[in-house]
Structures are given as C-alpha cells and as structure tokens.
Short mmCIF file of C-alpha atoms and ligand atoms in Angstrom, two decimals:
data_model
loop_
_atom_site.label_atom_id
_atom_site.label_comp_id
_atom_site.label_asym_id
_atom_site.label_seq_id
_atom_site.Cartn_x
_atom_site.Cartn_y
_atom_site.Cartn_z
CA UNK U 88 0.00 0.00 0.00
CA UNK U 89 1.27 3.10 -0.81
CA UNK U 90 0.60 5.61 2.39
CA UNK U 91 2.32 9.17 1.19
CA UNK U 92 2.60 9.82 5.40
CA UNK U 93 4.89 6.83 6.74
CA UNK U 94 4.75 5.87 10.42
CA UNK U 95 8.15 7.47 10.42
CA UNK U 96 7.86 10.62 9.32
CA UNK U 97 5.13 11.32 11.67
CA UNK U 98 6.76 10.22 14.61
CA UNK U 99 10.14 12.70 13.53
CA UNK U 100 7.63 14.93 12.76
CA UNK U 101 5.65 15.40 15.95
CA UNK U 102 9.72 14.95 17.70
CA UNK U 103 10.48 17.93 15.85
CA UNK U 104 6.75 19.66 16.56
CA UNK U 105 7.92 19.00 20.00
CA UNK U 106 10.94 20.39 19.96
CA UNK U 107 9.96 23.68 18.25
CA UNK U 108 7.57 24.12 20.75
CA UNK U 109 10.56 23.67 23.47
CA UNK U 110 12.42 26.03 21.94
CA UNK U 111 9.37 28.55 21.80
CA UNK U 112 8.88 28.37 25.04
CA UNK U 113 12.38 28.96 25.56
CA UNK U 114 12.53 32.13 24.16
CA UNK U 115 9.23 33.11 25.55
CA UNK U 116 10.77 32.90 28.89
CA UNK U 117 13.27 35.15 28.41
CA UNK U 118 11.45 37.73 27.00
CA UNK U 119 8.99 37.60 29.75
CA UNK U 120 6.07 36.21 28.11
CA UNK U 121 5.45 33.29 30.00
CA UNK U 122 3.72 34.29 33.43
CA UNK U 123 4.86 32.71 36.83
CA UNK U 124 2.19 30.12 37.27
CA UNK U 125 2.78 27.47 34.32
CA UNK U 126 1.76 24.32 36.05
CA UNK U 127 -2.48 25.01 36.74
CA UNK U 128 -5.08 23.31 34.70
CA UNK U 129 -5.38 26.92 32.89
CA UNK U 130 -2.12 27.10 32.64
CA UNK U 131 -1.89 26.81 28.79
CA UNK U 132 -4.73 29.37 28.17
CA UNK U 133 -2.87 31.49 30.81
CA UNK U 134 0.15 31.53 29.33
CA UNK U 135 -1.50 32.83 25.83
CA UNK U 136 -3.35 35.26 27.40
CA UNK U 137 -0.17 36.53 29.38
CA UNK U 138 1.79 36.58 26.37
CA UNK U 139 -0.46 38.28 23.86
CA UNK U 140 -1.57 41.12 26.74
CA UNK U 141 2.16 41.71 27.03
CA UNK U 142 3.19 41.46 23.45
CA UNK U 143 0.47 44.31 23.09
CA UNK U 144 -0.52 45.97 26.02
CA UNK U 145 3.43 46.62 27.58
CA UNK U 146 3.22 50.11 27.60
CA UNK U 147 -0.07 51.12 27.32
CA UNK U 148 -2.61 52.55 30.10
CA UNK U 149 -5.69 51.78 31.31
CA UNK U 150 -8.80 53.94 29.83
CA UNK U 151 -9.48 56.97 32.09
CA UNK U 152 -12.85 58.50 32.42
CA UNK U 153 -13.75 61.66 33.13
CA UNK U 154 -15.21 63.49 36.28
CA UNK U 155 -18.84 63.29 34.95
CA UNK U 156 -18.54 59.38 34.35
CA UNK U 157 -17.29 58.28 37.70
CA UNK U 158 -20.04 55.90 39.94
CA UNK U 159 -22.69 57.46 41.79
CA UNK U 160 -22.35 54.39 44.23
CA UNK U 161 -19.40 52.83 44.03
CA UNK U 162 -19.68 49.16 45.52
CA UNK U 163 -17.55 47.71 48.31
CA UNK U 164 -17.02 43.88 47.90
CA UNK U 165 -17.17 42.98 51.41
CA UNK U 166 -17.03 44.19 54.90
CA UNK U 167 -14.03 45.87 56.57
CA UNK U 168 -11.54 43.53 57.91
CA UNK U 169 -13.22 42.40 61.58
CA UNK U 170 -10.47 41.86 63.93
CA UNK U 171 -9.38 43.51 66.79
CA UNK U 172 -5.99 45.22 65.50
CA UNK U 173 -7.83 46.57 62.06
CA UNK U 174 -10.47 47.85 64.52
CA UNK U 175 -8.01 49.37 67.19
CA UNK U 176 -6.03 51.24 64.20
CA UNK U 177 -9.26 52.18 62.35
CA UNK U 178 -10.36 53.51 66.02
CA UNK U 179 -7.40 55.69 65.57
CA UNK U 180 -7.76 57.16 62.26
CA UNK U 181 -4.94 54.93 60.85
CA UNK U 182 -2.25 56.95 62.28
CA UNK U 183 -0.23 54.61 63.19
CA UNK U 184 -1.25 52.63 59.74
CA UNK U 185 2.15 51.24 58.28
CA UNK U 186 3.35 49.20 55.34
CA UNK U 187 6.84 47.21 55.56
CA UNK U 188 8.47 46.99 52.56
CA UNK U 189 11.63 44.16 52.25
CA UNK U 190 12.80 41.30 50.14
CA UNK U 191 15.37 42.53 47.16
CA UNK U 192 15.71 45.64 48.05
CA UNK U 193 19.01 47.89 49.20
CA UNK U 194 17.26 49.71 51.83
CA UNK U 195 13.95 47.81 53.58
CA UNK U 196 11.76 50.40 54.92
CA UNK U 197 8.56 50.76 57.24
CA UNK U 198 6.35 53.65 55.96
CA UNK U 199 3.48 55.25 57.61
CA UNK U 200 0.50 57.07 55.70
CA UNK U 201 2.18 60.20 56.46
CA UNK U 202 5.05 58.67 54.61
CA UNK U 203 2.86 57.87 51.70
CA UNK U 204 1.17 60.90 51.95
CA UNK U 205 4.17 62.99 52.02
CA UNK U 206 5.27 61.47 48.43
CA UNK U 207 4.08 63.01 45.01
CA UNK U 208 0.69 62.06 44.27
CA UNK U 209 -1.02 60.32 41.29
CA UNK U 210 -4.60 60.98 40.96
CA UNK U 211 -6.69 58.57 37.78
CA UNK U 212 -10.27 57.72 37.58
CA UNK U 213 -10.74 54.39 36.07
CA UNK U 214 -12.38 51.72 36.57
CA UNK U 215 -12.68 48.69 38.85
CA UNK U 216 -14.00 45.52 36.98
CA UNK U 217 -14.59 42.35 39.54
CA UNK U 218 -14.05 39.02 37.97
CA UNK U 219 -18.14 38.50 38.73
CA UNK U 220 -19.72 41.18 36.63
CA UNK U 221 -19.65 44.41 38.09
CA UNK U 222 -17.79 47.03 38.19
CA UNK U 223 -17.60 51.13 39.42
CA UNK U 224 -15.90 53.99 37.61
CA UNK U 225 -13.83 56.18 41.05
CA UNK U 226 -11.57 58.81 41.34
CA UNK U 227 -8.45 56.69 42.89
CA UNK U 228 -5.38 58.75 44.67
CA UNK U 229 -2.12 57.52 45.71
CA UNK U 230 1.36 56.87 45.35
CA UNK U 231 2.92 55.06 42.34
CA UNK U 232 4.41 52.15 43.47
CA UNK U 233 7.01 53.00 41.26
CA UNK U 234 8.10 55.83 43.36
CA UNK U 235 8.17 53.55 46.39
CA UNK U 236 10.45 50.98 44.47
CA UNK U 237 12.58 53.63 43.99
CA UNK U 238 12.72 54.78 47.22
CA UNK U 239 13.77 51.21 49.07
CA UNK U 240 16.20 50.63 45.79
CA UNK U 241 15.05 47.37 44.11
CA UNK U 242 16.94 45.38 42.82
CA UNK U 243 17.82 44.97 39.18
CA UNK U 244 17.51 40.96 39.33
CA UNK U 245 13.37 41.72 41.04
CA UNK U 246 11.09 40.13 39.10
CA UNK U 247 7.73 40.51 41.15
CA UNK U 248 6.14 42.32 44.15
CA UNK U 249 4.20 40.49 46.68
CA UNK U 250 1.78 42.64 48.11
CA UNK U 251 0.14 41.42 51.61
CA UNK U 252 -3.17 42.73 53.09
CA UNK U 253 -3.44 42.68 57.05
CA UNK U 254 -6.63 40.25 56.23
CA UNK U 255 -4.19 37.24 56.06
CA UNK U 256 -5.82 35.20 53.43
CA UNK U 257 -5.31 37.77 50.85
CA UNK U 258 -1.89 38.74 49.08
CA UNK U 259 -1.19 38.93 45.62
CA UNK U 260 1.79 39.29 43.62
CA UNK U 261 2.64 41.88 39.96
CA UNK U 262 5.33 41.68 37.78
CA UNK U 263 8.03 44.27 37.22
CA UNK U 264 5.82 45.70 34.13
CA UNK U 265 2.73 46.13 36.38
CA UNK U 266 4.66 47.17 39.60
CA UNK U 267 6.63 50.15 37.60
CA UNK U 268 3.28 50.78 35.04
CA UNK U 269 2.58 54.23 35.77
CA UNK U 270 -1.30 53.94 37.20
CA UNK U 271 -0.11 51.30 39.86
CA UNK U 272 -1.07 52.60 42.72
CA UNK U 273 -0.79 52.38 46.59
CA UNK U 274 -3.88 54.12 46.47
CA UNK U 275 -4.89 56.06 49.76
CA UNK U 276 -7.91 58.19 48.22
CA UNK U 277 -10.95 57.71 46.64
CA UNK U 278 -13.49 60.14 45.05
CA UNK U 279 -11.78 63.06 46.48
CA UNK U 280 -11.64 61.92 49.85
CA UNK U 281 -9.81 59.35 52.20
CA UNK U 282 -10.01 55.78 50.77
CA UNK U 283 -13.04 54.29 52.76
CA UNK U 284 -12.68 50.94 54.81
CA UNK U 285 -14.87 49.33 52.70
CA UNK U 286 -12.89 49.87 49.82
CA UNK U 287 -9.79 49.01 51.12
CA UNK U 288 -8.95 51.89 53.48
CA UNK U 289 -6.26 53.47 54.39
CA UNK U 290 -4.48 51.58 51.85
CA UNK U 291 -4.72 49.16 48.64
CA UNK U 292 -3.36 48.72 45.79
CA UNK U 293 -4.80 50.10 42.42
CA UNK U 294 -3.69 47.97 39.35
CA UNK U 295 -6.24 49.18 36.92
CA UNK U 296 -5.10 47.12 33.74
CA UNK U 297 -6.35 43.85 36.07
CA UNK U 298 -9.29 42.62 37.52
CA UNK U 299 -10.53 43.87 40.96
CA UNK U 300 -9.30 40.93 42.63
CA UNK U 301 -5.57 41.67 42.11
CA UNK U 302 -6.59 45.18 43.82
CA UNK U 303 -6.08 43.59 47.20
CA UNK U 304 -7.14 46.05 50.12
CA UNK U 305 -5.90 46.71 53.85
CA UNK U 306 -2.42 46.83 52.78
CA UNK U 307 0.28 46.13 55.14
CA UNK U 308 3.54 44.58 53.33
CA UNK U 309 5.14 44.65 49.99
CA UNK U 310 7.97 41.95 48.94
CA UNK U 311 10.30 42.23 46.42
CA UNK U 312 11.33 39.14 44.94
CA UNK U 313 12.50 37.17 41.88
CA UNK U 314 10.63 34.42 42.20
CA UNK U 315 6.49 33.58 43.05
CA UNK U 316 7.74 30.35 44.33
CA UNK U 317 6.86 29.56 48.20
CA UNK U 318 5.59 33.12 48.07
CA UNK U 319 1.77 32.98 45.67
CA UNK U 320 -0.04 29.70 45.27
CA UNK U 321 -1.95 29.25 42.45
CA UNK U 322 -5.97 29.92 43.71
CA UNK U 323 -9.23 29.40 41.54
CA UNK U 324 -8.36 32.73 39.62
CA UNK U 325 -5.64 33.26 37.55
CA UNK U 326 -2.43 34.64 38.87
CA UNK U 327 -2.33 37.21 35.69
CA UNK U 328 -5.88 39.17 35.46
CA UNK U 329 -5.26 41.33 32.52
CA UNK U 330 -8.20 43.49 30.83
N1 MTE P 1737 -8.06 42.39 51.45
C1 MTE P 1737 -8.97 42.20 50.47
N2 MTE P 1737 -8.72 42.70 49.24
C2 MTE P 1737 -9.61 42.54 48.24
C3 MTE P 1737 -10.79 41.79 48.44
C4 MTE P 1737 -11.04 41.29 49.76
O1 MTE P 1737 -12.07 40.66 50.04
N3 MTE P 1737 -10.11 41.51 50.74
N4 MTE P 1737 -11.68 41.58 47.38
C5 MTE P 1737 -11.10 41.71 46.03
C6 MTE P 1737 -12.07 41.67 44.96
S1 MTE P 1737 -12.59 40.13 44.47
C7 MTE P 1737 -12.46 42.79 44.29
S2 MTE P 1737 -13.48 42.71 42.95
C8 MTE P 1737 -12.03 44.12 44.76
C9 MTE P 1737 -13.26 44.93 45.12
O2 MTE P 1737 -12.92 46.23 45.47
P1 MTE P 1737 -13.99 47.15 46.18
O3 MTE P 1737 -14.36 46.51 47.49
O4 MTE P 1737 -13.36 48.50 46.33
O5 MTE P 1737 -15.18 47.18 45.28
O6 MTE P 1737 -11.16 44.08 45.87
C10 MTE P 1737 -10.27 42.99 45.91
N5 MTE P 1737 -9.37 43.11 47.03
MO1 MO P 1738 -13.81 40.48 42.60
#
C-alpha cells in the first residue's frame, strides 16, 4: 500500500513539533512572556493570554474617564476587615497605619501614611472591573508604586512584588511591568476623599489594567522578589488578570 505519510515521518515529525515548541517556550521565557504560574489546569490558556496582553498591552494605560462618568455608588465587595488590631487602628484614624516593605531591596523600609502621603501624588479615575460582573468607575489617589520601588532601591535581578493585606488570606503578587506601570497605585484616596474601609482603606493597591481581585485592600507589606515560588499559590483565579 502506498501511504504518502509513513509511520516514520510522523513520529520525527511530531519529535520535531515538540521540539519547536521547546524552543518557543524557551525564548518566551526570556522575553517575559510566560507568566509565573505554568503548572495550573489553565495554565496553557494562561500563558497565551499573558503573552499576547504583554506582546500588546506593555506600555499602554488603562482607559481613564472623566469626572462626569465616575459611579454614583461605588460598591464595596465585602465588609471591613473584623479583627481587633484593624479595629483598634481604624479607632485611631490609621495613624499609626504602616506598610513594611523588604525582600530585594538595598534599603527595607517601614512607611506610615504620612510617609505615603508625604510622596508626590497620582490621581486617575478608572475603573474597577470584579471578575463577577460588576464594576464602578472612582476617582483613585495615591502613590505610584514605582516611586516607592525607587525609594527602598530594588533590585535589578526583582522580578515581582508580593503585596500582603493585614486580612491574612489575601496577598497577591505583579510583575516588574505592572509594579513600575505608571497607574499602579498604593492608592490612599478615593473620590476626592480618604479611601473608605470598605474599599480598602487606608491603603490598597490600584492595578487598573487587572481585575478587581488583584486590587487587594488593607495593605500592610510589599515583597520584592525574583521568584512567586513559596511566596503565591496558584488559587481558583488566575495569577495574571489582565483586561
Ligand atoms: N483584602 C482584600 N482585598 C480585596 C478583596 C477582599 O475581600 N479583601 N476583594 C477583592 C475583589 S474580588 C475585588 S473585585 C475588589 C473589590 O474592590 P472594592 O471593594 O473596592 O469594590 O477588591 C479585591 N481586594
Ligand atoms: Mo472580585
């Protein structure tokens, strides 16, 4: 029988399919298109999704709005954080409020909101799109996180930034294009006023080209790092939440 396809050539074939995707992925890697979380059951959809968004998106900014457009009511996923030392800061207007800032960096600092506050400010209204259907349109005010990078001197091998809320199930981690993107925020202000404990008060962060769940509120800690390893397990969402 004369088969045009022999067994053989498939098999070197698909070796060689194989080993072009290998080498694919290779480069993808170092050109920091494949996102930190390969191993998931999404993982392959992720990793198209990553690399497309950053293929095209790199430098540009999330849509801002203008006064007129922003939310009449806003909506706050959740209560305030209930325990006692949210409560017994809250009680005291957040003054003594702090965020510690370590890992890879030449100079690990603790900052208070005075701190923050005392840095140049970046005001955007944009909006906030949760992963479940809504979404608001709010002034946000802050601090880039950019500036506070700068400040504690990160290091040129940092990859990510761990961010850590003082509810202790939430944290959440950017990458270097996200943590130095211009409308990341540690956002203290909202609407013209302070940031309200529902929505994250005194202090979240504001990544406006992902979904509201990488927005993670009640900010206490950020981590430089190079690696998500030990740091960011992989949850029901996907680590990268690009819109
Ligand atoms: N600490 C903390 N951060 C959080 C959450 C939370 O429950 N706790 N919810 C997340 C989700 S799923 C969304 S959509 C946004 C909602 O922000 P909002 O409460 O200002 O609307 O916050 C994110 N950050
Ligand atoms: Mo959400």
């Amino acid at each position: 029988m004369s088969n045009p396809i022999s067994r053989r050539k498939v098999i070197t074939g698909g070796v060689a399919a194989v080993a072009g995707v290998a080498a694919a992925a290779h480069l993808a890697d170092r050109n920091g298109l494949v996102p930190p979380t390969t191993g998931k059951l999404y993982a392959p959809g992720e990793t198209l999704t990553y690399a497309s968004q950053r293929l095209l998106t790199n430098h540009s900014l999330a849509r801002e709005f203008s006064h007129s457009q922003i939310s009449a009511k806003p909506f706050p996923n959740g209560d305030p954080p209930k325990d006692e030392a949210y409560r017994q800061l809250q009680s005291e207007g957040f003054k003594d409020w702090q965020v510690a800032v370590g890992g890879m960096v030449a100079r690990p600092v603790t900052l208070s909101m005075a701190d923050l506050k005392s840095y140049p400010s970046s005001n955007q209204i944009t909006h906030l799109a949760c992963e479940e259907g809504w979404s608001f349109i709010a002034e946000w005010k802050g601090v880039r996180l950019s500036h506070i990078l700068d400040l504690a001197g990160a290091q040129p091998q940092a990859r990510f930034v761990v961010y850590y809320s003082i509810q202790k199930d939430w944290m959440d981690a950017v990458d270097m294009a996200d943590a130095l993107h211009p409308q990341t925020l540690l956002c203290y202000g909202m609407n013209g006023d302070v940031l309200p404990p529902g929505h994250g008060g005194p202090l979240r962060m504001r990544v406006p080209r992902q979904l509201g769940y990488k927005n993670v509120k009640y900010i206490t800690r950020l981590m430089v790092t190079d690696t998500l390893r030990g740091h960011i397990q992989g949850g029901d969402y996907s680590w990268y939440a690009g819109i």
